Structure formats: C-alpha cells, structure tokens
GROMACS .gro file of C-alpha atoms in nm:
model
  285
    1UNK     CA    1   2.053   1.015  -1.146
    2UNK     CA    2   1.649   1.223  -1.248
    3UNK     CA    3   1.540   1.272  -0.876
    4UNK     CA    4   1.270   1.019  -0.731
    5UNK     CA    5   0.914   1.138  -0.643
    6UNK     CA    6   0.665   0.987  -0.466
    7UNK     CA    7   0.281   1.099  -0.471
    8UNK     CA    8  -0.011   0.919  -0.241
    9UNK     CA    9  -0.312   1.062  -0.024
   10UNK     CA   10  -0.418   1.123   0.363
   11UNK     CA   11  -0.746   1.211   0.496
   12UNK     CA   12  -0.809   1.002   0.801
   13UNK     CA   13  -0.401   0.905   0.953
   14UNK     CA   14  -0.229   1.208   1.010
   15UNK     CA   15  -0.024   1.001   1.263
   16UNK     CA   16   0.058   0.685   0.957
   17UNK     CA   17   0.089   0.978   0.666
   18UNK     CA   18   0.394   1.040   0.954
   19UNK     CA   19   0.556   0.707   0.962
   20UNK     CA   20   0.542   0.735   0.561
   21UNK     CA   21   0.718   1.041   0.468
   22UNK     CA   22   0.986   0.898   0.780
   23UNK     CA   23   1.028   0.572   0.585
   24UNK     CA   24   1.005   0.720   0.208
   25UNK     CA   25   1.289   1.011   0.385
   26UNK     CA   26   1.523   0.725   0.499
   27UNK     CA   27   1.458   0.563   0.114
   28UNK     CA   28   1.582   0.866  -0.098
   29UNK     CA   29   1.297   1.015  -0.227
   30UNK     CA   30   1.368   1.349  -0.319
   31UNK     CA   31   0.996   1.554  -0.353
   32UNK     CA   32   0.625   1.426  -0.196
   33UNK     CA   33   0.283   1.519  -0.409
   34UNK     CA   34   0.044   1.474  -0.115
   35UNK     CA   35  -0.304   1.465  -0.176
   36UNK     CA   36  -0.546   1.540   0.040
   37UNK     CA   37  -0.881   1.357  -0.019
   38UNK     CA   38  -1.201   1.208   0.079
   39UNK     CA   39  -1.497   1.359   0.308
   40UNK     CA   40  -1.458   1.659   0.494
   41UNK     CA   41  -1.663   1.609   0.758
   42UNK     CA   42  -1.420   1.337   0.850
   43UNK     CA   43  -1.044   1.420   0.722
   44UNK     CA   44  -0.824   1.520   0.977
   45UNK     CA   45  -0.749   1.795   0.774
   46UNK     CA   46  -0.545   2.078   1.093
   47UNK     CA   47  -0.331   1.746   1.225
   48UNK     CA   48  -0.255   1.684   0.827
   49UNK     CA   49  -0.127   1.985   0.806
   50UNK     CA   50   0.061   1.947   1.170
   51UNK     CA   51   0.189   1.688   0.980
   52UNK     CA   52   0.357   1.766   0.654
   53UNK     CA   53   0.507   2.083   0.859
   54UNK     CA   54   0.694   1.847   1.019
   55UNK     CA   55   0.854   1.769   0.797
   56UNK     CA   56   0.893   2.094   0.556
   57UNK     CA   57   0.592   1.940   0.251
   58UNK     CA   58   0.256   2.099   0.178
   59UNK     CA   59  -0.026   1.954   0.067
   60UNK     CA   60  -0.002   1.937  -0.314
   61UNK     CA   61  -0.408   1.912  -0.382
   62UNK     CA   62  -0.685   1.962  -0.141
   63UNK     CA   63  -0.934   1.767  -0.330
   64UNK     CA   64  -1.134   1.678  -0.010
   65UNK     CA   65  -1.563   1.687  -0.073
   66UNK     CA   66  -1.445   1.495  -0.497
   67UNK     CA   67  -1.574   1.186  -0.536
   68UNK     CA   68  -1.518   1.058  -0.168
   69UNK     CA   69  -1.426   0.650  -0.214
   70UNK     CA   70  -1.406   0.644  -0.574
   71UNK     CA   71  -1.155   0.355  -0.656
   72UNK     CA   72  -1.171   0.539  -1.026
   73UNK     CA   73  -1.059   0.840  -0.905
   74UNK     CA   74  -0.797   0.770  -0.739
   75UNK     CA   75  -0.596   0.637  -0.982
   76UNK     CA   76  -0.704   0.893  -1.179
   77UNK     CA   77  -0.555   1.154  -0.892
   78UNK     CA   78  -0.230   0.915  -0.988
   79UNK     CA   79  -0.214   0.936  -1.351
   80UNK     CA   80  -0.255   1.241  -1.357
   81UNK     CA   81   0.031   1.358  -1.139
   82UNK     CA   82   0.293   1.132  -1.238
   83UNK     CA   83   0.160   1.230  -1.625
   84UNK     CA   84   0.337   1.662  -1.510
   85UNK     CA   85   0.729   1.473  -1.473
   86UNK     CA   86   0.673   1.124  -1.790
   87UNK     CA   87   1.047   1.123  -1.798
   88UNK     CA   88   1.065   1.084  -1.478
   89UNK     CA   89   1.084   0.819  -1.111
   90UNK     CA   90   0.758   0.778  -0.897
   91UNK     CA   91   0.665   0.503  -0.637
   92UNK     CA   92   0.283   0.569  -0.614
   93UNK     CA   93   0.157   0.421  -0.335
   94UNK     CA   94  -0.134   0.449  -0.089
   95UNK     CA   95  -0.037   0.565   0.299
   96UNK     CA   96  -0.046   0.198   0.413
   97UNK     CA   97   0.183   0.083   0.139
   98UNK     CA   98   0.621   0.100   0.211
   99UNK     CA   99   0.803  -0.082  -0.039
  100UNK     CA  100   1.099  -0.246   0.046
  101UNK     CA  101   1.388  -0.286  -0.192
  102UNK     CA  102   1.642  -0.547  -0.224
  103UNK     CA  103   1.956  -0.278  -0.185
  104UNK     CA  104   1.912   0.057  -0.169
  105UNK     CA  105   1.627   0.290  -0.397
  106UNK     CA  106   1.827   0.465  -0.622
  107UNK     CA  107   2.108   0.255  -0.693
  108UNK     CA  108   1.811  -0.013  -0.729
  109UNK     CA  109   1.687   0.169  -1.075
  110UNK     CA  110   2.022   0.235  -1.197
  111UNK     CA  111   2.116  -0.205  -1.070
  112UNK     CA  112   1.809  -0.316  -1.141
  113UNK     CA  113   1.593  -0.230  -1.365
  114UNK     CA  114   1.857  -0.066  -1.636
  115UNK     CA  115   1.586  -0.099  -1.922
  116UNK     CA  116   1.372  -0.106  -1.765
  117UNK     CA  117   1.035   0.177  -1.697
  118UNK     CA  118   0.855   0.054  -1.427
  119UNK     CA  119   0.905  -0.290  -1.172
  120UNK     CA  120   0.620  -0.459  -0.987
  121UNK     CA  121   0.570  -0.575  -0.579
  122UNK     CA  122   0.428  -0.862  -0.403
  123UNK     CA  123   0.175  -0.661  -0.107
  124UNK     CA  124   0.290  -0.866   0.209
  125UNK     CA  125   0.072  -0.796   0.521
  126UNK     CA  126   0.236  -0.591   0.844
  127UNK     CA  127   0.032  -0.746   1.172
  128UNK     CA  128   0.041  -0.651   1.564
  129UNK     CA  129   0.191  -0.837   1.744
  130UNK     CA  130   0.063  -1.169   1.895
  131UNK     CA  131  -0.161  -1.069   1.600
  132UNK     CA  132  -0.384  -0.811   1.778
  133UNK     CA  133  -0.517  -0.488   1.622
  134UNK     CA  134  -0.279  -0.235   1.769
  135UNK     CA  135  -0.309   0.159   1.748
  136UNK     CA  136   0.020   0.346   1.568
  137UNK     CA  137   0.123   0.641   1.747
  138UNK     CA  138   0.342   0.861   1.660
  139UNK     CA  139   0.648   0.811   1.854
  140UNK     CA  140   0.588   0.395   1.756
  141UNK     CA  141   0.928   0.186   1.575
  142UNK     CA  142   0.617   0.125   1.304
  143UNK     CA  143   0.828  -0.182   1.218
  144UNK     CA  144   0.866  -0.328   1.529
  145UNK     CA  145   0.501  -0.214   1.680
  146UNK     CA  146   0.397  -0.476   1.365
  147UNK     CA  147   0.623  -0.725   1.345
  148UNK     CA  148   0.447  -1.040   1.237
  149UNK     CA  149   0.447  -1.093   0.770
  150UNK     CA  150   0.239  -1.311   0.629
  151UNK     CA  151  -0.026  -1.282   0.314
  152UNK     CA  152  -0.311  -1.195   0.550
  153UNK     CA  153  -0.565  -0.972   0.277
  154UNK     CA  154  -0.526  -1.220   0.016
  155UNK     CA  155  -0.622  -1.498   0.259
  156UNK     CA  156  -0.918  -1.288   0.399
  157UNK     CA  157  -1.001  -1.023   0.222
  158UNK     CA  158  -0.897  -1.196  -0.129
  159UNK     CA  159  -0.746  -0.875  -0.296
  160UNK     CA  160  -0.536  -0.886  -0.598
  161UNK     CA  161  -0.148  -0.859  -0.438
  162UNK     CA  162   0.051  -0.672  -0.711
  163UNK     CA  163   0.150  -0.345  -0.721
  164UNK     CA  164   0.227  -0.135  -0.988
  165UNK     CA  165   0.389   0.170  -0.829
  166UNK     CA  166   0.799   0.208  -0.919
  167UNK     CA  167   0.764   0.309  -1.243
  168UNK     CA  168   0.822   0.633  -1.460
  169UNK     CA  169   0.574   0.893  -1.546
  170UNK     CA  170   0.508   0.795  -1.839
  171UNK     CA  171   0.263   0.497  -1.814
  172UNK     CA  172  -0.073   0.484  -1.720
  173UNK     CA  173  -0.159   0.306  -1.421
  174UNK     CA  174  -0.534   0.071  -1.430
  175UNK     CA  175  -0.741   0.097  -1.115
  176UNK     CA  176  -0.690  -0.007  -0.835
  177UNK     CA  177  -0.285   0.014  -0.926
  178UNK     CA  178  -0.223  -0.391  -0.992
  179UNK     CA  179  -0.039  -0.322  -1.261
  180UNK     CA  180  -0.032  -0.089  -1.586
  181UNK     CA  181  -0.281  -0.012  -1.938
  182UNK     CA  182  -0.243  -0.220  -2.233
  183UNK     CA  183   0.044  -0.365  -2.053
  184UNK     CA  184   0.057  -0.807  -1.939
  185UNK     CA  185   0.135  -0.847  -1.653
  186UNK     CA  186   0.513  -1.022  -1.618
  187UNK     CA  187   0.612  -1.174  -1.308
  188UNK     CA  188   0.998  -1.143  -1.385
  189UNK     CA  189   0.943  -0.805  -1.282
  190UNK     CA  190   0.810  -0.861  -0.943
  191UNK     CA  191   1.064  -0.743  -0.751
  192UNK     CA  192   0.934  -0.511  -0.505
  193UNK     CA  193   0.826  -0.642  -0.138
  194UNK     CA  194   0.534  -0.370  -0.029
  195UNK     CA  195   0.449  -0.372   0.316
  196UNK     CA  196   0.084  -0.305   0.408
  197UNK     CA  197   0.008  -0.203   0.707
  198UNK     CA  198  -0.344  -0.230   0.663
  199UNK     CA  199  -0.395  -0.404   1.055
  200UNK     CA  200  -0.426  -0.101   1.313
  201UNK     CA  201  -0.720  -0.029   1.495
  202UNK     CA  202  -0.754   0.275   1.235
  203UNK     CA  203  -0.768   0.050   0.957
  204UNK     CA  204  -1.110  -0.153   1.139
  205UNK     CA  205  -1.253   0.228   1.178
  206UNK     CA  206  -1.237   0.282   0.753
  207UNK     CA  207  -1.376  -0.056   0.664
  208UNK     CA  208  -1.697   0.015   0.931
  209UNK     CA  209  -1.736   0.371   0.787
  210UNK     CA  210  -1.663   0.271   0.436
  211UNK     CA  211  -1.958  -0.015   0.501
  212UNK     CA  212  -2.173   0.253   0.585
  213UNK     CA  213  -2.110   0.442   0.343
  214UNK     CA  214  -2.193   0.214   0.076
  215UNK     CA  215  -2.440  -0.050   0.226
  216UNK     CA  216  -2.515  -0.329  -0.046
  217UNK     CA  217  -2.715  -0.316  -0.299
  218UNK     CA  218  -2.682  -0.225  -0.725
  219UNK     CA  219  -2.496   0.035  -0.709
  220UNK     CA  220  -2.149   0.005  -0.434
  221UNK     CA  221  -1.846  -0.036  -0.531
  222UNK     CA  222  -1.717  -0.465  -0.599
  223UNK     CA  223  -1.448  -0.404  -0.353
  224UNK     CA  224  -1.652  -0.349  -0.053
  225UNK     CA  225  -1.684  -0.706  -0.075
  226UNK     CA  226  -1.255  -0.751   0.026
  227UNK     CA  227  -1.441  -0.510   0.379
  228UNK     CA  228  -1.702  -0.761   0.452
  229UNK     CA  229  -1.499  -0.991   0.448
  230UNK     CA  230  -1.271  -0.836   0.682
  231UNK     CA  231  -1.544  -0.751   0.916
  232UNK     CA  232  -1.676  -1.101   0.919
  233UNK     CA  233  -1.328  -1.267   1.022
  234UNK     CA  234  -1.249  -1.039   1.333
  235UNK     CA  235  -1.626  -1.066   1.459
  236UNK     CA  236  -1.511  -1.491   1.460
  237UNK     CA  237  -1.140  -1.471   1.557
  238UNK     CA  238  -1.089  -1.069   1.738
  239UNK     CA  239  -0.722  -1.080   1.607
  240UNK     CA  240  -0.535  -1.175   1.296
  241UNK     CA  241  -0.422  -1.607   1.386
  242UNK     CA  242  -0.077  -1.573   1.256
  243UNK     CA  243  -0.066  -1.988   1.435
  244UNK     CA  244  -0.256  -2.031   1.067
  245UNK     CA  245  -0.041  -2.178   0.821
  246UNK     CA  246  -0.175  -2.037   0.533
  247UNK     CA  247  -0.139  -1.722   0.642
  248UNK     CA  248   0.296  -1.791   0.611
  249UNK     CA  249   0.365  -1.532   0.868
  250UNK     CA  250   0.719  -1.450   1.037
  251UNK     CA  251   0.836  -1.263   1.278
  252UNK     CA  252   1.048  -0.943   1.082
  253UNK     CA  253   1.083  -0.645   1.283
  254UNK     CA  254   1.239  -0.426   1.091
  255UNK     CA  255   1.217  -0.327   0.675
  256UNK     CA  256   1.506  -0.583   0.571
  257UNK     CA  257   1.418  -0.737   0.167
  258UNK     CA  258   1.562  -1.001   0.355
  259UNK     CA  259   1.382  -1.088   0.647
  260UNK     CA  260   1.144  -1.250   0.549
  261UNK     CA  261   1.250  -1.641   0.375
  262UNK     CA  262   0.903  -1.751   0.206
  263UNK     CA  263   0.976  -1.479  -0.041
  264UNK     CA  264   1.271  -1.680  -0.266
  265UNK     CA  265   0.944  -1.936  -0.236
  266UNK     CA  266   0.687  -1.706  -0.357
  267UNK     CA  267   0.843  -1.572  -0.668
  268UNK     CA  268   0.966  -1.945  -0.738
  269UNK     CA  269   0.578  -2.090  -0.775
  270UNK     CA  270   0.466  -1.766  -0.976
  271UNK     CA  271   0.767  -1.864  -1.291
  272UNK     CA  272   0.679  -2.213  -1.225
  273UNK     CA  273   0.324  -2.219  -1.308
  274UNK     CA  274   0.172  -2.274  -0.988
  275UNK     CA  275  -0.233  -2.183  -0.988
  276UNK     CA  276  -0.297  -2.150  -0.667
  277UNK     CA  277  -0.003  -1.850  -0.612
  278UNK     CA  278  -0.165  -1.721  -1.016
  279UNK     CA  279  -0.434  -1.746  -0.780
  280UNK     CA  280  -0.270  -1.521  -0.513
  281UNK     CA  281  -0.121  -1.262  -0.771
  282UNK     CA  282  -0.482  -1.154  -0.932
  283UNK     CA  283  -0.693  -1.232  -0.588
  284UNK     CA  284  -1.000  -1.402  -0.662
  285UNK     CA  285  -1.257  -1.119  -0.758
   0.00000   0.00000   0.00000
C-alpha cells in the first residue's frame, strides 16, 4: 500500500509533540507534516525545533501569527495539506489525539477498510492518577501517566466526540475535523478509538490563555463556551472525579484497543438508536 502520512499543528506543547511523534512512528506512519501555528510571543519555537531534530524531522510550515485560534482556519490548514496527496492515506490529528486501532495500522486499512476511503473514530479521554491534572514530562510513559479512560470531555465540555481523521486526501474535512463535507455521518464507520490527552496542566493553562484571548462577547468563537465549562468544573472540583458514574471511567494503563470494556456497549447504543448516545456523538451545542 501507499505510505501513510500524518499532519498536526503545534505551538505551546513541545513535550506532547515528542510523545505524539513517538507514538505514531510506532504505529508505522511514514511521513510527518508538522505545522507551527499560534501567537509568536507564546509559541515555543526553539523547543519544537529541538524535538523535531531528535526525531529526524523538520517543520513543514511556519504559520505563526496567522489567524491564531481560528478553528475554521485550522481545518483549512489540514485540508490544504492533505489535498497535495489526494490518493494517499492521511491521519489528521490534533496534538492531543492518539488514535488506537484494533490491529496494526496498515493491516487495519488493508483489511477493515476495503472499499472505504475513510473511517470515523470516537474520542475517549485520558485522565491522570486519581483524576489529578498532571504535568507530562519528556521521560514519561504517557499511557501510564494518564491511566484512566472515559467520557470526560463530553460531560464537562459538552463537545462533539466524533473524529474523522483517517482518510484519503481527496476528501475535505468540515470544521473541527468531526466529519467530511457533503457526506453524512454513519455509525457503522466508527472503528477507531481516539485517546485524547487533554487533561494535563498545560491544557488548563491553554484554556485560560484562550479565555483571555477571546473574552465572551458578540464576536467570540462558540467553542469558547467549552473552555468556560471546564474552568467552572475545575474551580469547583479541582480535579476529575473518576468515581462519577457518568464519566464511565476505567483504568487502562496501555494503548491496547480492547482494554476499555465500555467500547462495545457504546457502539451498540449508537447502532440501536439510543438518543443519549447520539447526543454524545454530536455534542449539545
């Protein structure tokens, strides 16, 4: 089969970039398209370059100070890059999205996606020990550092949990990378777990940064509401309550697809028309 490409953006979190590259190299991704994006006063440019050199990679595009924080522009970045190779497979993933497959990546594409040029995933959250908002370090095993898996963002942020980041470059992603333009969502194409490492100390700092950048008003992006909900939850709770039943949290210290036992039940609920599951998929906004 053709080579597999991946594209992501980075600005504030070179440590997560290191773990992202390490993981996707282990999966067998061939080509990395790393875009630096964000406010040049905040972007950790030197650290990013150092991480890339460690992995024998380099910056593909430098888009500092170009439409910083604009969700639509982020999707435009992705669509522009993948369109350069329309007949090849791409993983389009934000830096905190680690896609977990039921079998080796290239085997999965060849065997499970016969006559299909894309697949959906469902986002699951990774949470620190005892629900703590932990700091990630270069030397950490990221899966052990954040051993708890569940549906946290859905219940706190009320966001869209669908991911459409495995596709051929001929398609065009919709804003937020939750689906493809002019193609209706199909629950039967949900085949990938996307483990989201977004409950780290650096993420909470990022939330506060964007809340200052986009103060609530008539012209602020709708997704800032998600950050406000996170801020309110953590002001009240200080950490994630991993015993809260609605989060469906289980301890899964590795990256194995079958380690989260709720997975099959979640998909079955979707296929049988469970209204609450539909809300989980598409968010409530």
